[in-house]
GROMACS .gro file of N, CA and C in nm:
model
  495
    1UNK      N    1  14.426  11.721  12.639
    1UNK     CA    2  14.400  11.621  12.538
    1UNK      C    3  14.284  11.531  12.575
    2UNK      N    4  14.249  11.480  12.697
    2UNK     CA    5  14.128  11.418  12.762
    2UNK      C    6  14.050  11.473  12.724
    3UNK      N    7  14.062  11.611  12.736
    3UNK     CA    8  13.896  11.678  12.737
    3UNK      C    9  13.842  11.700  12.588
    4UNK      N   10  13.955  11.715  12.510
    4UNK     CA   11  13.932  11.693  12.397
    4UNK      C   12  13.861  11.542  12.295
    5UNK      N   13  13.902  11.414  12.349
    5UNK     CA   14  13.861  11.299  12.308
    5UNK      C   15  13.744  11.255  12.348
    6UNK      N   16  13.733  11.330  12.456
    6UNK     CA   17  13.550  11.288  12.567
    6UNK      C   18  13.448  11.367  12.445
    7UNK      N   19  13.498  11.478  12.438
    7UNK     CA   20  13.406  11.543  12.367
    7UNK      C   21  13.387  11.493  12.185
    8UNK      N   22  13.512  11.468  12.153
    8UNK     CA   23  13.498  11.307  12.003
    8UNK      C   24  13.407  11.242  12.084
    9UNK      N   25  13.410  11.186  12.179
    9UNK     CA   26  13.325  11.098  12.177
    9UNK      C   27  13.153  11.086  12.202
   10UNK      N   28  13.173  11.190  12.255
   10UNK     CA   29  13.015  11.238  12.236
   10UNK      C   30  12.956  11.301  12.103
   11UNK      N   31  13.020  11.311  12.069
   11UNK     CA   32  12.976  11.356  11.918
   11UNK      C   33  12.946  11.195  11.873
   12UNK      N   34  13.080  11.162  11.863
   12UNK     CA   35  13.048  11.019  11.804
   12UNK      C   36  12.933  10.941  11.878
   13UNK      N   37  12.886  10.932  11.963
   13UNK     CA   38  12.765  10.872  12.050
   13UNK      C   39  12.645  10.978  12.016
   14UNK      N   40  12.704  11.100  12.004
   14UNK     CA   41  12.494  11.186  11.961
   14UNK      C   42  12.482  11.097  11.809
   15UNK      N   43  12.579  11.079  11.710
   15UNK     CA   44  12.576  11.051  11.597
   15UNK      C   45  12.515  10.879  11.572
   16UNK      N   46  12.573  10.758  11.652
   16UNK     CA   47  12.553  10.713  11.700
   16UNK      C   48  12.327  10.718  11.720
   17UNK      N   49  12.346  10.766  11.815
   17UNK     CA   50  12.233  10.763  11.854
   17UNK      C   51  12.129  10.843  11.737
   18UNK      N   52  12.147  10.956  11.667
   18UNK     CA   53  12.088  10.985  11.584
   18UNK      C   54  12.045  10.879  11.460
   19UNK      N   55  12.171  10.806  11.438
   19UNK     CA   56  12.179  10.698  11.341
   19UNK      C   57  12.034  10.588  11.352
   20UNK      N   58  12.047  10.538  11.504
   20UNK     CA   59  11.980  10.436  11.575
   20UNK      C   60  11.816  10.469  11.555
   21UNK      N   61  11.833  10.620  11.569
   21UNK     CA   62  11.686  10.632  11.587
   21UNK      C   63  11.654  10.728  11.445
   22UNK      N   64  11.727  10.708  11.309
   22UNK     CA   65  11.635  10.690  11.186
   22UNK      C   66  11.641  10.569  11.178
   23UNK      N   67  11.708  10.477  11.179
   23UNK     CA   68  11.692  10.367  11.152
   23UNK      C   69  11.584  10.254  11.195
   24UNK      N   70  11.537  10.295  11.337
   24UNK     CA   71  11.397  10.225  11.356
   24UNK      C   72  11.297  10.360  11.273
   25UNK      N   73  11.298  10.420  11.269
   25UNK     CA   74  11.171  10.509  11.188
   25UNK      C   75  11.198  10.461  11.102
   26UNK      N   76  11.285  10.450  11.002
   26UNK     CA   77  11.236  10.421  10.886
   26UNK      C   78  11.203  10.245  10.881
   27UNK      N   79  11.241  10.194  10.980
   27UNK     CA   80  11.152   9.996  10.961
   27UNK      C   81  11.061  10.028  10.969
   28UNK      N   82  11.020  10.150  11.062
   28UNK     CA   83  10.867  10.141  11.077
   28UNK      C   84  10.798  10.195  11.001
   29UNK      N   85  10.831  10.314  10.935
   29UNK     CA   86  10.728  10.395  10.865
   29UNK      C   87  10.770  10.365  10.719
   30UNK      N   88  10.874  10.325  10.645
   30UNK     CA   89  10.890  10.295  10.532
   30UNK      C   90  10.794  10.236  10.434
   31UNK      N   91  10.761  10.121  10.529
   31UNK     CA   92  10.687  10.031  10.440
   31UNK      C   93  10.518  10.077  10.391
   32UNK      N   94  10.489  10.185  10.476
   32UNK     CA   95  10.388  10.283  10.424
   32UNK      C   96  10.373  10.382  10.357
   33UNK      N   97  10.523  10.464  10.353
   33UNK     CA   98  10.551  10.584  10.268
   33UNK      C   99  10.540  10.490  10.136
   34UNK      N  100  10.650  10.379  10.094
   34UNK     CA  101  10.685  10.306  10.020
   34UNK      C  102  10.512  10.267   9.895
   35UNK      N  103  10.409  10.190  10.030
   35UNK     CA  104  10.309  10.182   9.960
   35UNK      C  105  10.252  10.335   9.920
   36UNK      N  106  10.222  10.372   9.965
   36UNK     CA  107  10.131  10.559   9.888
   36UNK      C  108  10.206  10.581   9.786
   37UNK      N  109  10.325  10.625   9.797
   37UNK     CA  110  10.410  10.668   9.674
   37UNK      C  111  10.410  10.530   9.571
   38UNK      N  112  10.420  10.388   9.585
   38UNK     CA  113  10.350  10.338   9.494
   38UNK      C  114  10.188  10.346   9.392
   39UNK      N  115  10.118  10.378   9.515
   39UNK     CA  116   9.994  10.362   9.453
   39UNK      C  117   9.995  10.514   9.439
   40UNK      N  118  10.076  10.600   9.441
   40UNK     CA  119  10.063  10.776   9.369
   40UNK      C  120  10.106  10.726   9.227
   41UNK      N  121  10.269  10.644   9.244
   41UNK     CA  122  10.313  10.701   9.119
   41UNK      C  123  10.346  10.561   9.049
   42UNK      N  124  10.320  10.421   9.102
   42UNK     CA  125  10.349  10.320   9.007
   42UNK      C  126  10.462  10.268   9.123
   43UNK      N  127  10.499  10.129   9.032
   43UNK     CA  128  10.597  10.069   9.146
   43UNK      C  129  10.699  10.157   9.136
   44UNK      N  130  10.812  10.122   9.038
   44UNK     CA  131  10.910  10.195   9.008
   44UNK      C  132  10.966  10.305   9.066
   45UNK      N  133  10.863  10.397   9.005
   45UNK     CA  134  10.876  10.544   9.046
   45UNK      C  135  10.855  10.591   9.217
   46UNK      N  136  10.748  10.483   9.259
   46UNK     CA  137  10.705  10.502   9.371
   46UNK      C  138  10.830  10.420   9.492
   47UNK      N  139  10.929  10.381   9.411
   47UNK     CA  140  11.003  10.285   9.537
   47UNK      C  141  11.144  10.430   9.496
   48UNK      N  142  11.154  10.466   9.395
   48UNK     CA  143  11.271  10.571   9.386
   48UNK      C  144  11.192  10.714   9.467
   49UNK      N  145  11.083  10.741   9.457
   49UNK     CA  146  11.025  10.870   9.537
   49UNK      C  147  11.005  10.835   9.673
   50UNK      N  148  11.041  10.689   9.737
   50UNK     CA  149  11.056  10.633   9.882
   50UNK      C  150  11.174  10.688   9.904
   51UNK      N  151  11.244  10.662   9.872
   51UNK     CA  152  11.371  10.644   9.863
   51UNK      C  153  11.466  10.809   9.911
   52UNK      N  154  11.432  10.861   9.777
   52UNK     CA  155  11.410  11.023   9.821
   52UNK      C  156  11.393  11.067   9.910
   53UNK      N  157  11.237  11.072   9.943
   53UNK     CA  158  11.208  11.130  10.050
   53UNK      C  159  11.297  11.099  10.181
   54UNK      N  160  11.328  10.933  10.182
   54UNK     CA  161  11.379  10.968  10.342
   54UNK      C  162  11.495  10.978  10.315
   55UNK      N  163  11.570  10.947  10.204
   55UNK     CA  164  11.717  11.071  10.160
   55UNK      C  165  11.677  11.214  10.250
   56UNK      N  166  11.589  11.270  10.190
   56UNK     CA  167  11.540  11.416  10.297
   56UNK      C  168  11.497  11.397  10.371
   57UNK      N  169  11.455  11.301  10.469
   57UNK     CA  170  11.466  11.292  10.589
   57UNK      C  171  11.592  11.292  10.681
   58UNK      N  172  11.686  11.234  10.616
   58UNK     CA  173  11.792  11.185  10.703
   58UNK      C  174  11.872  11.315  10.706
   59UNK      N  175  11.899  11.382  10.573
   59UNK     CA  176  11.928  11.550  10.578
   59UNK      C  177  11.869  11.627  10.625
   60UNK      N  178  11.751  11.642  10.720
   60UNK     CA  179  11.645  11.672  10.743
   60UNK      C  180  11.620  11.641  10.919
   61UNK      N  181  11.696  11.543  10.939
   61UNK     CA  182  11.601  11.451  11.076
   61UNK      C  183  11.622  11.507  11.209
   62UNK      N  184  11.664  11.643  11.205
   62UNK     CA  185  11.681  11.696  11.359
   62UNK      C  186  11.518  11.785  11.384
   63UNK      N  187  11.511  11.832  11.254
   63UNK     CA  188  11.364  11.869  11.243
   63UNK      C  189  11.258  11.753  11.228
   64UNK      N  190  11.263  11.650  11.167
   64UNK     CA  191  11.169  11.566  11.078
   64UNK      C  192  11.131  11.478  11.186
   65UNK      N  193  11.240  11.418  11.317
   65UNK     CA  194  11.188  11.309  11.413
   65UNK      C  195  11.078  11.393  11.519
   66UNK      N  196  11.095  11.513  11.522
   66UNK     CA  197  10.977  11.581  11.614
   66UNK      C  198  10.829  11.574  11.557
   67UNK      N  199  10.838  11.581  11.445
   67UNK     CA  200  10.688  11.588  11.376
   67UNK      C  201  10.616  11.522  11.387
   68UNK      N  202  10.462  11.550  11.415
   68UNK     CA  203  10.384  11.477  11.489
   68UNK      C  204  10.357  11.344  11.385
   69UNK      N  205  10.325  11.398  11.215
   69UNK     CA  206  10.324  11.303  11.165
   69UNK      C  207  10.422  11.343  11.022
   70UNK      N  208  10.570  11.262  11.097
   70UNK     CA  209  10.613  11.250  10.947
   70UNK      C  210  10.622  11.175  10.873
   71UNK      N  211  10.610  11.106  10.843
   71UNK     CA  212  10.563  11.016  10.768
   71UNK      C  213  10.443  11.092  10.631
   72UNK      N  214  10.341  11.166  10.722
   72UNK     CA  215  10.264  11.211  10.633
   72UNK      C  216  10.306  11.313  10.528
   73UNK      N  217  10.439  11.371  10.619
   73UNK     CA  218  10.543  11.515  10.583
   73UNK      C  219  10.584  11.480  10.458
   74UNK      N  220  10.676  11.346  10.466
   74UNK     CA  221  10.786  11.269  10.375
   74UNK      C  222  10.702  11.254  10.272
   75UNK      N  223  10.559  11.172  10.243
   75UNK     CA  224  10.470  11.173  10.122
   75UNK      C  225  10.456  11.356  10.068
   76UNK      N  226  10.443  11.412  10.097
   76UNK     CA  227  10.440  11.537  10.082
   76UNK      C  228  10.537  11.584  10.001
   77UNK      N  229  10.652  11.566  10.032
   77UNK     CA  230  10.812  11.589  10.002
   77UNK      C  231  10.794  11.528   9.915
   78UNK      N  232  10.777  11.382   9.901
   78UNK     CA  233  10.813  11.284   9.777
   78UNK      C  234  10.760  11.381   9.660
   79UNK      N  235  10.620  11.412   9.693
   79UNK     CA  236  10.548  11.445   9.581
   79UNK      C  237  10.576  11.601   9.529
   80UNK      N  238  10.645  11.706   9.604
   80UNK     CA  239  10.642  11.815   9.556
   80UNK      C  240  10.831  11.817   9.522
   81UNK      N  241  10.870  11.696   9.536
   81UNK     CA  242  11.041  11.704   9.515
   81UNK      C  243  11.043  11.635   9.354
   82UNK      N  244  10.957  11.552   9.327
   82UNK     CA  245  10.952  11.484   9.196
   82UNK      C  246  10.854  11.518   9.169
   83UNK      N  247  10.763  11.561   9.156
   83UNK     CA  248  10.678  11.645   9.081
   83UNK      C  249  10.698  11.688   8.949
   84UNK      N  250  10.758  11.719   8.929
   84UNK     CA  251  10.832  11.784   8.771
   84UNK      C  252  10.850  11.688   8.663
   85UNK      N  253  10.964  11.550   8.738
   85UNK     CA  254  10.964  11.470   8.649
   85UNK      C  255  10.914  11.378   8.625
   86UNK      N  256  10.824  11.309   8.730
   86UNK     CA  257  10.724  11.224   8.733
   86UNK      C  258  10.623  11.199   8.675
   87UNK      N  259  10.585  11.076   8.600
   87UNK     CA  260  10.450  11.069   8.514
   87UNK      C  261  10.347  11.019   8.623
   88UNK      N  262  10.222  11.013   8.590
   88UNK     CA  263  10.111  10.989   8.650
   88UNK      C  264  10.190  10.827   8.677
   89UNK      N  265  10.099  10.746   8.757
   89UNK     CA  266  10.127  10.563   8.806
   89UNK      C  267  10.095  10.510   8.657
   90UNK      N  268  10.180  10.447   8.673
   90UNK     CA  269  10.182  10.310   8.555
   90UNK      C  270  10.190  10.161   8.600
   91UNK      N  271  10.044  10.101   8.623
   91UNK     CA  272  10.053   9.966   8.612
   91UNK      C  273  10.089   9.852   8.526
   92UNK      N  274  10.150   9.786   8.544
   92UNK     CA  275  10.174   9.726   8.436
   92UNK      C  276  10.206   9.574   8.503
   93UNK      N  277  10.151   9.478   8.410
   93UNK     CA  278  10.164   9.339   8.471
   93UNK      C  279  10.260   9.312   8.336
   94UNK      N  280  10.320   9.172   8.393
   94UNK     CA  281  10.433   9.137   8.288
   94UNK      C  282  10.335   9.044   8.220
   95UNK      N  283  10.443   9.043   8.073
   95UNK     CA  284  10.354   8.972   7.965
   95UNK      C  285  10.346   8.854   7.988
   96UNK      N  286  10.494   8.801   8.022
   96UNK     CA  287  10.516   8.659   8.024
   96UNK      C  288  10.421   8.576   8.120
   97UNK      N  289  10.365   8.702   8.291
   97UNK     CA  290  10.328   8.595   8.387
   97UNK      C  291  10.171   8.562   8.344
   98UNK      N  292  10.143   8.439   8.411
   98UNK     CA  293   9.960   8.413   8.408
   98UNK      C  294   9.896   8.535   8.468
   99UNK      N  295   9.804   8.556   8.386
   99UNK     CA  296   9.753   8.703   8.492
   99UNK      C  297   9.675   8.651   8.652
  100UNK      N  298   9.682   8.742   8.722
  100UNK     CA  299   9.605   8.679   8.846
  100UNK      C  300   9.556   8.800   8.881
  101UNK      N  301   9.508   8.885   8.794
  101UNK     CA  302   9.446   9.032   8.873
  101UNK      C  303   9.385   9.021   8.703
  102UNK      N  304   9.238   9.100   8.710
  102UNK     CA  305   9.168   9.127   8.615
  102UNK      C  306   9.273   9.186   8.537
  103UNK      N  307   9.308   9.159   8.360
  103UNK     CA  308   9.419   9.230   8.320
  103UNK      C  309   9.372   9.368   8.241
  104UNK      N  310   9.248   9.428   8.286
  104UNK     CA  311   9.235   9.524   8.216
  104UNK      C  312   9.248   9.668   8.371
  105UNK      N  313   9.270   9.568   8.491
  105UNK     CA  314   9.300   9.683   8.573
  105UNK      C  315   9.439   9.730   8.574
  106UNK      N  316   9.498   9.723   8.517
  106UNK     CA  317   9.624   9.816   8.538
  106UNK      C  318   9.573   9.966   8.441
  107UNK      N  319   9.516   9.895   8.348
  107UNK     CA  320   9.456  10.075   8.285
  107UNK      C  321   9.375  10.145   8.326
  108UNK      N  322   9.273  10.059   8.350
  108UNK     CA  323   9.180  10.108   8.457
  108UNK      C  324   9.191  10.216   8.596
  109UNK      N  325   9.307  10.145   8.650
  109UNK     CA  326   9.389  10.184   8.763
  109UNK      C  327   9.444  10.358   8.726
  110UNK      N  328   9.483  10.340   8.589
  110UNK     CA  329   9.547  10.473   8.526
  110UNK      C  330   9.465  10.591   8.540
  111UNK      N  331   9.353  10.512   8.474
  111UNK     CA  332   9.303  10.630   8.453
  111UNK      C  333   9.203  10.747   8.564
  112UNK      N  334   9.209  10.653   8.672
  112UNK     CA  335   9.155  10.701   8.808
  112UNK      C  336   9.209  10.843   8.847
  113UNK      N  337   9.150  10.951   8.918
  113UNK     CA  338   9.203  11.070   8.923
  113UNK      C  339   9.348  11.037   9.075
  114UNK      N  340   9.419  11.058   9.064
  114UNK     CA  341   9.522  10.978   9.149
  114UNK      C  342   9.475  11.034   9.333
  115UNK      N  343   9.369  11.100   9.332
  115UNK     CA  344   9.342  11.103   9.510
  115UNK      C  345   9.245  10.973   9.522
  116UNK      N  346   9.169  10.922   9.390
  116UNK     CA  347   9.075  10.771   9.394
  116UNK      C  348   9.188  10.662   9.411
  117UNK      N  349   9.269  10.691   9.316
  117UNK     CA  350   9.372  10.573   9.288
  117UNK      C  351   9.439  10.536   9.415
  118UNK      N  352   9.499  10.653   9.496
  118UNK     CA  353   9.556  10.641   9.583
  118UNK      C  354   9.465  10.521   9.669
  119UNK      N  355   9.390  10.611   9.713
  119UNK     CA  356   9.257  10.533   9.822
  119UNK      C  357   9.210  10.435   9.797
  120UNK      N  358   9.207  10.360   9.645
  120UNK     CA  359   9.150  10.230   9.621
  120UNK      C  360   9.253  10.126   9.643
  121UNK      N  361   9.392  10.186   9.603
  121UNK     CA  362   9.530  10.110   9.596
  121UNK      C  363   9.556  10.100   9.717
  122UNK      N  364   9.568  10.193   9.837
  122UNK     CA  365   9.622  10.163   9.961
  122UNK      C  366   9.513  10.071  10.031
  123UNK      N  367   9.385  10.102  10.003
  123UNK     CA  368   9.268  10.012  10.099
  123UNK      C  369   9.234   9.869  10.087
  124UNK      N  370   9.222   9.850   9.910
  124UNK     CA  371   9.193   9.713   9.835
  124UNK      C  372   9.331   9.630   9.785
  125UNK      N  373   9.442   9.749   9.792
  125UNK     CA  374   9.547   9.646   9.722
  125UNK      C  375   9.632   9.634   9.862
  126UNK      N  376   9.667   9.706   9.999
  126UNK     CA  377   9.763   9.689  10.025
  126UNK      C  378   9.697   9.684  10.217
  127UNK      N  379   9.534   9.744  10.195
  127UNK     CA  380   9.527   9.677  10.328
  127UNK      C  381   9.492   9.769  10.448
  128UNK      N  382   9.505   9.865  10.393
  128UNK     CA  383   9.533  10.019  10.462
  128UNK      C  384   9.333  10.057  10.511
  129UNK      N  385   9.341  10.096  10.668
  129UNK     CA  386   9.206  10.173  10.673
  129UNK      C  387   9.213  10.293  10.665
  130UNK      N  388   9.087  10.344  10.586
  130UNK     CA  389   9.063  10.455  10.539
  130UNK      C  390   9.095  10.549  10.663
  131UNK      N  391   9.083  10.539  10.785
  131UNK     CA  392   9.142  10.658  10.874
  131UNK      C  393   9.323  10.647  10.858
  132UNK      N  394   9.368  10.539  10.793
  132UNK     CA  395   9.477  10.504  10.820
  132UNK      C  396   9.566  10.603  10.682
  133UNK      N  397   9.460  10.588  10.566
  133UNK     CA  398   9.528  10.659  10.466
  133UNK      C  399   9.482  10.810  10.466
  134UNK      N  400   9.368  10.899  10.536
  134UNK     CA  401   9.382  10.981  10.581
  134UNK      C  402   9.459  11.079  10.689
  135UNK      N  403   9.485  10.981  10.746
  135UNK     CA  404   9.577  11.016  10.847
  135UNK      C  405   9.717  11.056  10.783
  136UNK      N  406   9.740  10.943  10.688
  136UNK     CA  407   9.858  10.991  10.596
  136UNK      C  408   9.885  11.090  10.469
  137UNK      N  409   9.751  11.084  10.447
  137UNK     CA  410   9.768  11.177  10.311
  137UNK      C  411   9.692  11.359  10.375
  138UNK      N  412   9.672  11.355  10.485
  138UNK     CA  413   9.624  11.452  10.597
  138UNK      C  414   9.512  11.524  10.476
  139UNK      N  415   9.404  11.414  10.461
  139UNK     CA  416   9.252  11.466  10.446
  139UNK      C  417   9.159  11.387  10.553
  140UNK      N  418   9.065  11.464  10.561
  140UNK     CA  419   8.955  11.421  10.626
  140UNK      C  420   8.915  11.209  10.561
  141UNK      N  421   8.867  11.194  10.725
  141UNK     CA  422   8.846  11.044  10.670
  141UNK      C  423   8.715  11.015  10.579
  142UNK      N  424   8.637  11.114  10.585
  142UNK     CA  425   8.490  11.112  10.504
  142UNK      C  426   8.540  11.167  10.372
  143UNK      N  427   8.668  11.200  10.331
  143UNK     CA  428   8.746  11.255  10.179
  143UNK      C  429   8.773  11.106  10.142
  144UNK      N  430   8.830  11.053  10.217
  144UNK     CA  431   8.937  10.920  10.176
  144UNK      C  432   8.805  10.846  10.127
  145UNK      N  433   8.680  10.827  10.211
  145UNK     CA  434   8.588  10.723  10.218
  145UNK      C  435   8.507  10.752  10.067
  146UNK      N  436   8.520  10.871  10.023
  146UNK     CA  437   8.468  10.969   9.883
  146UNK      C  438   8.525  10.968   9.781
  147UNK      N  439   8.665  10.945   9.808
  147UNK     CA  440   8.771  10.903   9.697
  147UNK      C  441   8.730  10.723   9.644
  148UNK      N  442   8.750  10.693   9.794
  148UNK     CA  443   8.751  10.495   9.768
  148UNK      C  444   8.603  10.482   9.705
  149UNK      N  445   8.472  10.519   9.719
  149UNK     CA  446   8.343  10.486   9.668
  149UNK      C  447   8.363  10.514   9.563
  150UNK      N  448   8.398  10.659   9.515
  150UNK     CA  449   8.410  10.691   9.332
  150UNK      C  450   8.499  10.616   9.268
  151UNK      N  451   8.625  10.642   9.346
  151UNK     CA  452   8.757  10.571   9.270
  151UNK      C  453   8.636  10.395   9.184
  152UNK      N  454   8.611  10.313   9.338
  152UNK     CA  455   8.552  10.192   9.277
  152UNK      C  456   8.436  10.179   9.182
  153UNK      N  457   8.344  10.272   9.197
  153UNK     CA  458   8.278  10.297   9.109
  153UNK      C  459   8.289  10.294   8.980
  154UNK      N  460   8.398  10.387   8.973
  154UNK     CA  461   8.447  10.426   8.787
  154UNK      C  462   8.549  10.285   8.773
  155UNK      N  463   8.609  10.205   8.878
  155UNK     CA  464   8.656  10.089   8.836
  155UNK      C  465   8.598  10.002   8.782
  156UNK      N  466   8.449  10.011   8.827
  156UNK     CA  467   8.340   9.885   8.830
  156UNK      C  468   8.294   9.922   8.646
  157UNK      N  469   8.298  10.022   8.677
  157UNK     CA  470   8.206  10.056   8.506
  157UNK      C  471   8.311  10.072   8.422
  158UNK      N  472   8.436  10.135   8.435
  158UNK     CA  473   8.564  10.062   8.302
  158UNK      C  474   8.573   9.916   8.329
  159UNK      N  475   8.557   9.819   8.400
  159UNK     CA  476   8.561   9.690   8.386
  159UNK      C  477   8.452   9.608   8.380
  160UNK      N  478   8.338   9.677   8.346
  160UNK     CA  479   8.231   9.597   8.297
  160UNK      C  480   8.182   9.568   8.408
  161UNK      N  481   8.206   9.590   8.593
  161UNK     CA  482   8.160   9.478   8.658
  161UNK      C  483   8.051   9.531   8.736
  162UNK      N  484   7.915   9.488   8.726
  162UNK     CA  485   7.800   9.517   8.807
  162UNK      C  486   7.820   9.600   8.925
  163UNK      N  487   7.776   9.694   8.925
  163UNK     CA  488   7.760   9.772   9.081
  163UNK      C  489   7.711   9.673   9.194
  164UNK      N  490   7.800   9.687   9.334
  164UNK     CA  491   7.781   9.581   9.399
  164UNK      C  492   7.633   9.657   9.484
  165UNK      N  493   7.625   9.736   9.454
  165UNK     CA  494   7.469   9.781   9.598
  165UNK      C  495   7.322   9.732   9.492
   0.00000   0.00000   0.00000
């Protein structure tokens, strides 16, 4: 009967410990999956395709904690697991608040091809360096830097605003 409860209990302690260590991955890497899949698919959609994904992570995490970059994996997942039912990002500011962002960029924002959108949203809205969102969306950093120039570009000219060069 001893040898039997030692071994409950190591189960219960690998489990335990498996627990411990999604739980710092996801403090840490969340709040970046969280932003991309926003600026892929809109807030909304983008905090339920967070969400998901590390749902499949955690079903997932005997494979998923080895990966060199998962994080980059999980955006991946988000996007080919909701894919189907997902609409393009939808910005949208509320009616009621004072605007404090130009209010013609949330359409603007739309209509961007979503590898610009991504790259303008993670760099200008949330902070992210361009090796930082390549690294995550696993393109080259001279792609990301090609996305963010056009993406702003076609922002500048749907919003009327002078080319800055």
């Amino acid at each position: 009967m001893i040898g039997r409860f030692a071994v409950l209990d190591n189960d219960t302690g690998a489990r335990r410990s498996a627990v411990a260590e999604f739980e710092a991955f996801v403090a840490r890497h969340e709040p970046h999956l969280r932003h991309a899949l926003v600026a892929h698919y809109g807030p909304e959609e983008g905090r339920d395709a967070t969400a998901e994904a590390l749902a499949y992570a955690w079903e997932h995490w005997e494979r998923v904690k080895v990966m060199a970059n998962a994080p980059g994996y999980l955006y991946r997942v988000a996007q080919s697991r909701t894919r189907k039912r997902r609409q393009p990002a939808v910005f949208t500011q509320a009616e009621h608040a004072e605007p404090s962002i130009e209010p013609g960029l949330p359409d603007a924002l739309r209509r961007l091809p979503q590898s610009q959108r991504v790259a303008v949203v993670l760099v200008h809205g949330f902070g992210w360096r361009a090796t930082e969102v390549a690294e995550f969306t696993g393109v080259k950093p001279t792609t990301v830097q090609n996305h963010l120039e056009r993406g702003l570009r076609r922002l500048r000219k749907s919003l009327g605003v002078p080319d800055a060069s």
